[in-house]
Every structure is written in structure tokens, then in C-alpha cells.
Amino acid sequence: MASLAASSISLQPRHALATSRVSGLKLVSFTNQGRNSLSFGLRPMPARVRISCAAKPETVDKVCEIVRKQLAVPSDKPVTGESKFAELGADSLDTVEIVMGLEEEFGITVEEDNAQNIATVLDAAELIDKLCSGKSA
Amino acid sequence: MAASGVSAPTRTEVLHLYRSLLRVARQFCDYNIREYTKRRTVDAIRDNKNLTDPSQLAAAFFDGKAQLEVAKRQALVYSLYAPKVKSIMDIIPS
């Protein structure tokens, strides 16, 4: 994986950050030809890795918007990834409606069992990301 | 009336019915009927939310299932004769 990463950066020599690192990574990749240790290649890469949690932030934001609209949450109450639907005053019927709204917004179809297990905003966002990537892949 | 022995629906069955009704509502091509179906199922399900008597629950659930069948049939029939011109509400401003 480290050698693949090095080759992807070398394809974009215009990127200022990459050029200074390309030389470093090229050296490393040559020395790693024999071995499979990935620890060298991964260290200079942090700028590229944006997704740290399991769900993309824009998905979480969209889900929060839909939940806020559906449950008529007053604007002073924060709706974050960690908010549970039950805390925001939703019962199981509201959860069904929220899942339907999410299906329409993202153009996905959520299965029965998956829909039963959604309890927080983050759960919903992760499920959506998984289904969207499964659809496009 | 003799006890028919029909048991009350479980929570999962009711939620499944709710989801099916909302999904069927999405299949209508006519904007008005689609919105009406969505509104009506939300209202009806919420009205019957607090029933506890098993026979009432069973009756409401049976009603819901019958309506689901009607809606499925009608969605199919409407789609056969769908108008070519979409309703103004369906047109997303580009």
C-alpha cells in the first residue's frame, strides 16, 4: 500500500506539499522493495487522510438537517452526530419517517433490519455512506 | 361478535406496515395522490398510536393492510396512464 501511495503522489508534481515529500517517499519506496513494512510510507501521509471517523461530515450534516426538520427541534438545541433520536423526542414512528426521508434524500433503500437498529444520527450517516458507496462501486 | 382469535399485531408488524405504506406512496406518479397518501398514512398511524385494546388494534391493522393493497393496485394502474406533463410541484428548478 505504501508503494501505491507513493506512485499516486508522484503523478501530481504540481502539488506543493507532494513535491517536497515525493523525494522522501521515493527513497523510502526503493528501500522497501524487498520488505513489506508499511510503517515508513504511512507517516508523511496525514494531510491526505480526511476521513477519520466512519461517516463523512457532509452526510452527518445532511442527516442532522433532516432530523431537525422532521422532529421540529428548536434551533437552540444542538443536533450532533452523537444525538440519539430518543433524546430528541422521537418515537419509533418518527424514526420510520426519518429513515424514509433519508432514503428519498440520498436515493437509497434501507432494509428492514438495518432500519430497526438506527438509534443515533451517526448510525444513520454510517449506514448511508455504506449504501452510497456500495451503490456507486 | 364471536371472538375471532385474531391476535393484535406486534410493534414490528405495525412499523413494517407503516414503512410499506410510505414506500407505496412514493410510487405514485401524480404529485397530489402521492402527497395525500403520505399525509393520510402519517395521520392515521399517529391517530391509532395509543390504542391498547387488542381487538381494536387488530381491526386497525387489518384496515391498514387492506388500504395497502388498494394503494399498490392503484399505483400500478395510475402508472399505466401516467400523464406526459409532470405537475409543476415535481419540477425541480435547475
Tab-separated table of C-alpha atoms in Angstrom:
chain	number	residue	atom	x	y	z
A	1	MET	CA	0.000	0.000	0.000
A	2	ALA	CA	2.904	2.362	0.698
A	3	SER	CA	4.312	1.906	-2.806
A	4	LEU	CA	0.871	2.557	-4.311
A	5	ALA	CA	0.587	5.742	-2.275
A	6	ALA	CA	3.991	6.888	-3.424
A	7	SER	CA	3.066	6.374	-7.057
A	8	SER	CA	-0.178	8.305	-6.669
A	9	ILE	CA	1.627	11.309	-5.240
A	10	SER	CA	4.261	11.240	-7.948
A	11	LEU	CA	1.549	11.675	-10.571
A	12	GLN	CA	0.781	15.158	-9.231
A	13	PRO	CA	4.059	17.014	-9.204
A	14	ARG	CA	2.286	20.388	-9.165
A	15	HIS	CA	1.021	19.851	-5.651
A	16	ALA	CA	3.399	21.857	-3.457
A	17	LEU	CA	3.077	19.578	-0.479
A	18	ALA	CA	3.637	16.472	-2.513
A	19	THR	CA	6.782	17.576	-4.305
A	20	SER	CA	8.693	18.061	-1.093
A	21	ARG	CA	7.533	14.646	0.039
A	22	VAL	CA	7.858	12.814	-3.242
A	23	SER	CA	11.601	12.666	-2.990
A	24	GLY	CA	11.356	11.392	0.549
A	25	LEU	CA	8.832	8.733	-0.366
A	26	LYS	CA	10.675	7.678	-3.474
A	27	LEU	CA	13.725	6.957	-1.420
A	28	VAL	CA	11.658	5.013	1.034
A	29	SER	CA	9.876	3.004	-1.604
A	30	PHE	CA	13.124	1.847	-3.132
A	31	THR	CA	14.414	0.643	0.176
A	32	ASN	CA	11.155	-1.127	0.886
A	33	GLN	CA	11.112	-3.163	-2.274
A	34	GLY	CA	12.319	-6.240	-0.511
A	35	ARG	CA	10.333	-5.808	2.673
A	36	ASN	CA	6.614	-5.334	3.195
A	37	SER	CA	6.767	-2.982	6.160
A	38	LEU	CA	4.284	-0.168	5.668
A	39	SER	CA	5.308	1.976	8.633
A	40	PHE	CA	7.720	4.148	6.584
A	41	GLY	CA	5.261	5.114	3.887
A	42	LEU	CA	2.335	5.938	6.108
A	43	ARG	CA	3.931	8.586	8.289
A	44	PRO	CA	4.240	11.517	5.845
A	45	MET	CA	0.683	10.990	4.601
A	46	PRO	CA	-1.592	12.603	7.233
A	47	ALA	CA	-2.666	15.545	5.028
A	48	ARG	CA	-4.343	13.123	2.608
A	49	VAL	CA	-6.396	11.215	5.142
A	50	ARG	CA	-9.515	13.322	5.749
A	51	ILE	CA	-11.952	10.672	6.911
A	52	SER	CA	-11.093	9.856	10.499
A	53	CYS	CA	-14.493	8.664	11.737
A	54	ALA	CA	-16.709	6.207	9.922
A	55	ALA	CA	-19.104	8.743	8.382
A	56	LYS	CA	-18.413	11.726	6.164
A	57	PRO	CA	-19.123	15.086	7.823
A	58	GLU	CA	-21.344	16.308	4.993
A	59	THR	CA	-23.506	13.219	5.337
A	60	VAL	CA	-23.785	13.784	9.085
A	61	ASP	CA	-24.750	17.400	8.446
A	62	LYS	CA	-27.432	16.476	5.956
A	63	VAL	CA	-28.820	13.854	8.318
A	64	CYS	CA	-28.879	16.390	11.162
A	65	GLU	CA	-30.815	18.810	8.954
A	66	ILE	CA	-33.420	16.220	8.060
A	67	VAL	CA	-33.769	15.069	11.659
A	68	ARG	CA	-34.095	18.640	12.857
A	69	LYS	CA	-36.809	19.371	10.317
A	70	GLN	CA	-38.707	16.143	10.970
A	71	LEU	CA	-38.713	16.376	14.747
A	72	ALA	CA	-39.136	20.167	14.780
A	73	VAL	CA	-36.157	20.525	17.104
A	74	PRO	CA	-35.887	24.129	18.341
A	75	SER	CA	-32.847	25.878	16.898
A	76	ASP	CA	-31.121	26.375	20.219
A	77	LYS	CA	-30.883	22.622	20.853
A	78	PRO	CA	-27.792	21.129	19.201
A	79	VAL	CA	-28.182	18.140	16.895
A	80	THR	CA	-24.838	16.385	16.521
A	81	GLY	CA	-23.629	13.012	15.389
A	82	GLU	CA	-23.967	11.648	18.881
A	83	SER	CA	-27.572	12.724	19.448
A	84	LYS	CA	-29.899	9.818	19.975
A	85	PHE	CA	-33.302	10.043	18.329
A	86	ALA	CA	-34.983	9.189	21.598
A	87	GLU	CA	-33.259	12.124	23.305
A	88	LEU	CA	-34.569	14.481	20.642
A	89	GLY	CA	-38.100	13.351	21.369
A	90	ALA	CA	-38.613	10.838	18.578
A	91	ASP	CA	-40.623	7.665	18.970
A	92	SER	CA	-40.446	4.657	16.675
A	93	LEU	CA	-42.911	6.213	14.213
A	94	ASP	CA	-40.706	9.287	13.925
A	95	THR	CA	-37.730	7.034	13.309
A	96	VAL	CA	-39.550	5.365	10.424
A	97	GLU	CA	-40.371	8.749	8.934
A	98	ILE	CA	-36.802	9.959	9.343
A	99	VAL	CA	-35.462	6.845	7.611
A	100	MET	CA	-37.938	7.391	4.769
A	101	GLY	CA	-36.824	10.997	4.438
A	102	LEU	CA	-33.188	9.881	4.332
A	103	GLU	CA	-33.988	7.288	1.684
A	104	GLU	CA	-35.544	9.952	-0.508
A	105	GLU	CA	-32.771	12.464	0.068
A	106	PHE	CA	-29.922	10.082	-0.722
A	107	GLY	CA	-31.706	7.834	-3.200
A	108	ILE	CA	-31.004	4.627	-1.268
A	109	THR	CA	-33.147	1.812	0.073
A	110	VAL	CA	-32.676	0.814	3.671
A	111	GLU	CA	-33.501	-2.769	4.657
A	112	GLU	CA	-35.964	-3.569	7.465
A	113	ASP	CA	-33.393	-4.908	9.917
A	114	ASN	CA	-30.942	-2.086	9.320
A	115	ALA	CA	-33.679	0.437	9.861
A	116	GLN	CA	-34.606	-1.103	13.213
A	117	ASN	CA	-31.095	-0.662	14.553
A	118	ILE	CA	-30.675	3.020	13.866
A	119	ALA	CA	-30.536	4.828	17.195
A	120	THR	CA	-28.277	7.847	16.674
A	121	VAL	CA	-27.537	10.323	13.901
A	122	LEU	CA	-24.105	8.766	13.432
A	123	ASP	CA	-25.626	5.309	12.882
A	124	ALA	CA	-27.794	6.709	10.118
A	125	ALA	CA	-24.904	8.578	8.489
A	126	GLU	CA	-22.666	5.493	8.529
A	127	LEU	CA	-25.391	3.362	7.012
A	128	ILE	CA	-26.000	5.942	4.301
A	129	ASP	CA	-22.307	6.145	3.451
A	130	LYS	CA	-22.083	2.380	3.278
A	131	LEU	CA	-25.119	2.135	1.000
A	132	CYS	CA	-23.996	5.018	-1.216
A	133	SER	CA	-20.528	3.592	-1.683
A	134	GLY	CA	-22.000	0.149	-2.265
A	135	LYS	CA	-24.228	1.602	-4.967
A	136	SER	CA	-21.550	3.536	-6.800
A	137	ALA	CA	-18.887	0.809	-6.513
B	1	MET	CA	-69.444	-10.910	17.865
B	2	ALA	CA	-67.673	-14.177	18.480
B	3	ALA	CA	-64.037	-13.935	19.426
B	4	SER	CA	-62.287	-14.406	16.136
B	5	GLY	CA	-58.987	-15.286	17.788
B	6	VAL	CA	-57.126	-12.713	15.671
B	7	SER	CA	-54.159	-11.579	17.705
B	8	ALA	CA	-53.043	-8.000	17.958
B	9	PRO	CA	-50.188	-7.005	15.675
B	10	THR	CA	-46.735	-6.666	17.174
B	11	ARG	CA	-44.797	-3.432	17.128
B	12	THR	CA	-42.553	-4.656	14.327
B	13	GLU	CA	-45.530	-5.580	12.173
B	14	VAL	CA	-47.058	-2.155	12.592
B	15	LEU	CA	-43.780	-0.430	11.748
B	16	HIS	CA	-43.415	-2.696	8.729
B	17	LEU	CA	-46.898	-1.735	7.569
B	18	TYR	CA	-46.079	1.943	8.054
B	19	ARG	CA	-42.908	1.603	6.026
B	20	SER	CA	-44.696	-0.308	3.258
B	21	LEU	CA	-47.433	2.296	3.014
B	22	LEU	CA	-44.889	5.103	2.754
B	23	ARG	CA	-42.945	3.192	0.104
B	24	VAL	CA	-46.068	2.599	-1.943
B	25	ALA	CA	-46.911	6.292	-1.656
B	26	ARG	CA	-43.614	7.101	-3.352
B	27	GLN	CA	-44.568	5.046	-6.413
B	28	PHE	CA	-47.461	7.240	-7.464
B	29	CYS	CA	-46.688	9.424	-10.448
B	30	ASP	CA	-49.311	12.020	-9.584
B	31	TYR	CA	-47.943	14.563	-7.118
B	32	ASN	CA	-51.306	15.135	-5.412
B	33	ILE	CA	-52.086	11.489	-4.791
B	34	ARG	CA	-48.553	10.853	-3.584
B	35	GLU	CA	-48.695	13.653	-1.062
B	36	TYR	CA	-52.184	12.684	0.056
B	37	THR	CA	-51.162	9.080	0.634
B	38	LYS	CA	-48.158	10.158	2.686
B	39	ARG	CA	-50.223	12.593	4.758
B	40	ARG	CA	-53.037	10.123	5.295
B	41	THR	CA	-50.797	7.277	6.470
B	42	VAL	CA	-48.918	9.543	8.869
B	43	ASP	CA	-52.162	10.875	10.292
B	44	ALA	CA	-53.881	7.509	10.525
B	45	ILE	CA	-50.954	5.729	12.129
B	46	ARG	CA	-50.481	8.518	14.638
B	47	ASP	CA	-54.185	8.570	15.484
B	48	ASN	CA	-54.095	4.899	16.333
B	49	LYS	CA	-50.788	5.145	18.157
B	50	ASN	CA	-52.296	4.883	21.621
B	51	LEU	CA	-54.704	2.005	21.168
B	52	THR	CA	-54.349	-0.776	23.703
B	53	ASP	CA	-57.387	-2.967	23.179
B	54	PRO	CA	-56.263	-5.987	21.127
B	55	SER	CA	-59.426	-6.235	19.057
B	56	GLN	CA	-59.209	-2.542	18.138
B	57	LEU	CA	-55.561	-2.945	17.286
B	58	ALA	CA	-56.302	-5.961	15.120
B	59	ALA	CA	-59.123	-4.095	13.339
B	60	ALA	CA	-56.944	-1.047	12.657
B	61	PHE	CA	-54.101	-3.221	11.440
B	62	PHE	CA	-56.403	-5.160	9.136
B	63	ASP	CA	-57.734	-1.860	7.813
B	64	GLY	CA	-54.214	-0.683	7.147
B	65	LYS	CA	-53.338	-3.840	5.270
B	66	ALA	CA	-56.452	-3.519	3.104
B	67	GLN	CA	-55.521	0.069	2.283
B	68	LEU	CA	-52.019	-1.047	1.423
B	69	GLU	CA	-53.432	-3.489	-1.122
B	70	VAL	CA	-55.642	-0.790	-2.629
B	71	ALA	CA	-52.730	1.611	-2.836
B	72	LYS	CA	-50.479	-0.938	-4.524
B	73	ARG	CA	-53.123	-1.690	-7.150
B	74	GLN	CA	-53.845	1.956	-7.772
B	75	ALA	CA	-50.185	2.873	-8.069
B	76	LEU	CA	-49.875	0.262	-10.805
B	77	VAL	CA	-52.997	1.393	-12.640
B	78	TYR	CA	-52.040	5.052	-12.454
B	79	SER	CA	-48.603	4.332	-13.776
B	80	LEU	CA	-50.141	2.730	-16.874
B	81	TYR	CA	-51.818	6.015	-17.755
B	82	ALA	CA	-49.273	8.450	-16.416
B	83	PRO	CA	-49.593	11.919	-17.932
B	84	LYS	CA	-46.668	13.092	-20.004
B	85	VAL	CA	-46.699	16.527	-18.444
B	86	LYS	CA	-45.435	16.477	-14.867
B	87	SER	CA	-47.076	18.534	-12.183
B	88	ILE	CA	-45.415	21.879	-11.509
B	89	MET	CA	-44.555	20.775	-7.985
B	90	ASP	CA	-42.426	17.947	-9.320
B	91	ILE	CA	-40.257	20.082	-11.498
B	92	ILE	CA	-37.045	20.932	-9.708
B	93	PRO	CA	-35.825	24.388	-10.700
B	94	SER	CA	-32.480	23.956	-12.411
